[in-house]
Structures are given as structure tokens and as C-alpha cells.
Amino acid sequence: MVKRVKVLSLALATMFLGASQAGAQQSGEPAYRTIMYSDATYTTEVGYIYPECTLRGVQYHLVGTYTYFQVDEFVGICGPGGWEPL
């Protein structure tokens, strides 16, 4: 009987600890800044796309010229209350 109680206690503790860790994870949407380059040498920057965290999620804005030569940079998490700490 004592062994069953210990096993049940361990199972419940594991369940609650797992739930608290899941709740601690960030609930937002990842946001990225994209730098556009003129060609495959990636030396001349011709534009960029930057994120804005709004009530509807991440909104992206293009400044300059769009090209297929791009590099993405992670900038943060956009959550329900705005930018979330990393």
C-alpha cells in the first residue's frame, strides 16, 4: 500500500511539474529581421524587412528593394502583451 502511494505521489508530482514548465514557455510568435542583398556575394545591402509587434501578431514592413539574396536574423518573440523577454 505504501509503495502504491509513493508511485501515485511521484506520478502526480511529475504531472504538475510538467504542466508548470509548459506554462513557463513563451506563447508568442517568433519574429525575424530580413536583410536583402544585391547579389550572391552578400556584400551590398539594398533593403530589409523589419517586424512590428501588434495586437494581431507580427506585421512585417519592407524598406528598400526586395531580392532573393536574404539573411534572416531572429529578433524576438511577439506575444499577446507585446515583445516578450528572451
Tab-separated table of C-alpha atoms in Angstrom:
chain	number	residue	atom	x	y	z
A	1	MET	CA	0.000	0.000	0.000
A	2	VAL	CA	2.811	2.419	0.897
A	3	LYS	CA	4.530	1.635	-2.405
A	4	ARG	CA	1.332	2.492	-4.346
A	5	VAL	CA	1.031	5.827	-2.539
A	6	LYS	CA	4.653	6.688	-3.352
A	7	VAL	CA	4.172	5.769	-7.005
A	8	LEU	CA	0.944	7.795	-7.160
A	9	SER	CA	2.640	10.764	-5.467
A	10	LEU	CA	5.532	10.576	-7.905
A	11	ALA	CA	3.140	10.422	-10.857
A	12	LEU	CA	1.176	13.449	-9.620
A	13	ALA	CA	4.342	15.438	-8.920
A	14	THR	CA	5.646	14.682	-12.410
A	15	MET	CA	2.352	15.745	-13.945
A	16	PHE	CA	2.267	19.086	-12.087
A	17	LEU	CA	5.939	19.849	-12.711
A	18	GLY	CA	5.467	19.131	-16.391
A	19	ALA	CA	2.462	21.452	-16.535
A	20	SER	CA	4.316	24.294	-14.825
A	21	GLN	CA	7.248	24.036	-17.246
A	22	ALA	CA	4.888	24.084	-20.202
A	23	GLY	CA	3.200	27.176	-18.798
A	24	ALA	CA	6.563	28.895	-18.439
A	25	GLN	CA	7.329	28.559	-22.144
A	26	GLN	CA	6.820	31.569	-24.358
A	27	SER	CA	3.440	31.677	-26.041
A	28	GLY	CA	4.175	34.220	-28.748
A	29	GLU	CA	5.231	34.182	-32.353
A	30	PRO	CA	8.919	34.372	-33.333
A	31	ALA	CA	9.904	37.468	-35.320
A	32	TYR	CA	12.766	37.934	-37.754
A	33	ARG	CA	14.542	40.819	-39.475
A	34	THR	CA	15.498	40.019	-43.067
A	35	ILE	CA	18.370	41.784	-44.810
A	36	MET	CA	18.276	41.928	-48.633
A	37	TYR	CA	21.480	41.924	-50.689
A	38	SER	CA	22.028	42.900	-54.321
A	39	ASP	CA	23.599	39.594	-55.382
A	40	ALA	CA	25.029	36.274	-54.213
A	41	THR	CA	28.179	37.909	-52.819
A	42	TYR	CA	26.079	39.310	-49.933
A	43	THR	CA	28.176	42.482	-49.741
A	44	THR	CA	25.796	45.288	-50.768
A	45	GLU	CA	22.661	45.708	-48.655
A	46	VAL	CA	19.748	47.010	-50.738
A	47	GLY	CA	16.826	46.593	-48.348
A	48	TYR	CA	15.432	44.960	-45.265
A	49	ILE	CA	12.189	43.691	-43.766
A	50	TYR	CA	11.583	44.551	-40.117
A	51	PRO	CA	8.920	43.207	-37.732
A	52	GLU	CA	6.395	45.180	-35.721
A	53	CYS	CA	4.628	43.506	-32.787
A	54	THR	CA	0.911	44.414	-32.860
A	55	LEU	CA	-2.286	43.117	-31.298
A	56	ARG	CA	-2.759	40.955	-34.411
A	57	GLY	CA	0.705	39.401	-34.148
A	58	VAL	CA	3.828	40.173	-36.113
A	59	GLN	CA	3.441	42.607	-39.027
A	60	TYR	CA	6.351	42.929	-41.460
A	61	HIS	CA	7.425	46.054	-43.372
A	62	LEU	CA	9.750	46.257	-46.379
A	63	VAL	CA	12.225	49.115	-46.703
A	64	GLY	CA	14.242	49.302	-49.929
A	65	THR	CA	14.378	46.605	-52.584
A	66	TYR	CA	13.187	43.007	-52.264
A	67	THR	CA	15.635	40.390	-53.601
A	68	TYR	CA	16.109	36.648	-53.299
A	69	PHE	CA	19.515	37.126	-51.633
A	70	GLN	CA	18.460	37.286	-47.996
A	71	VAL	CA	19.729	36.671	-44.479
A	72	ASP	CA	17.276	36.294	-41.580
A	73	GLU	CA	18.055	37.390	-38.014
A	74	PHE	CA	15.933	36.336	-35.045
A	75	VAL	CA	14.917	39.482	-33.116
A	76	GLY	CA	12.432	38.273	-30.506
A	77	ILE	CA	9.058	36.825	-29.564
A	78	CYS	CA	5.865	38.796	-30.176
A	79	GLY	CA	3.312	37.795	-27.544
A	80	PRO	CA	-0.191	38.902	-26.589
A	81	GLY	CA	1.205	41.750	-24.471
A	82	GLY	CA	3.930	42.872	-26.867
A	83	TRP	CA	7.565	41.845	-27.121
A	84	GLU	CA	8.445	39.060	-24.680
A	85	PRO	CA	11.829	38.828	-22.955
A	86	LEU	CA	14.193	36.201	-24.318
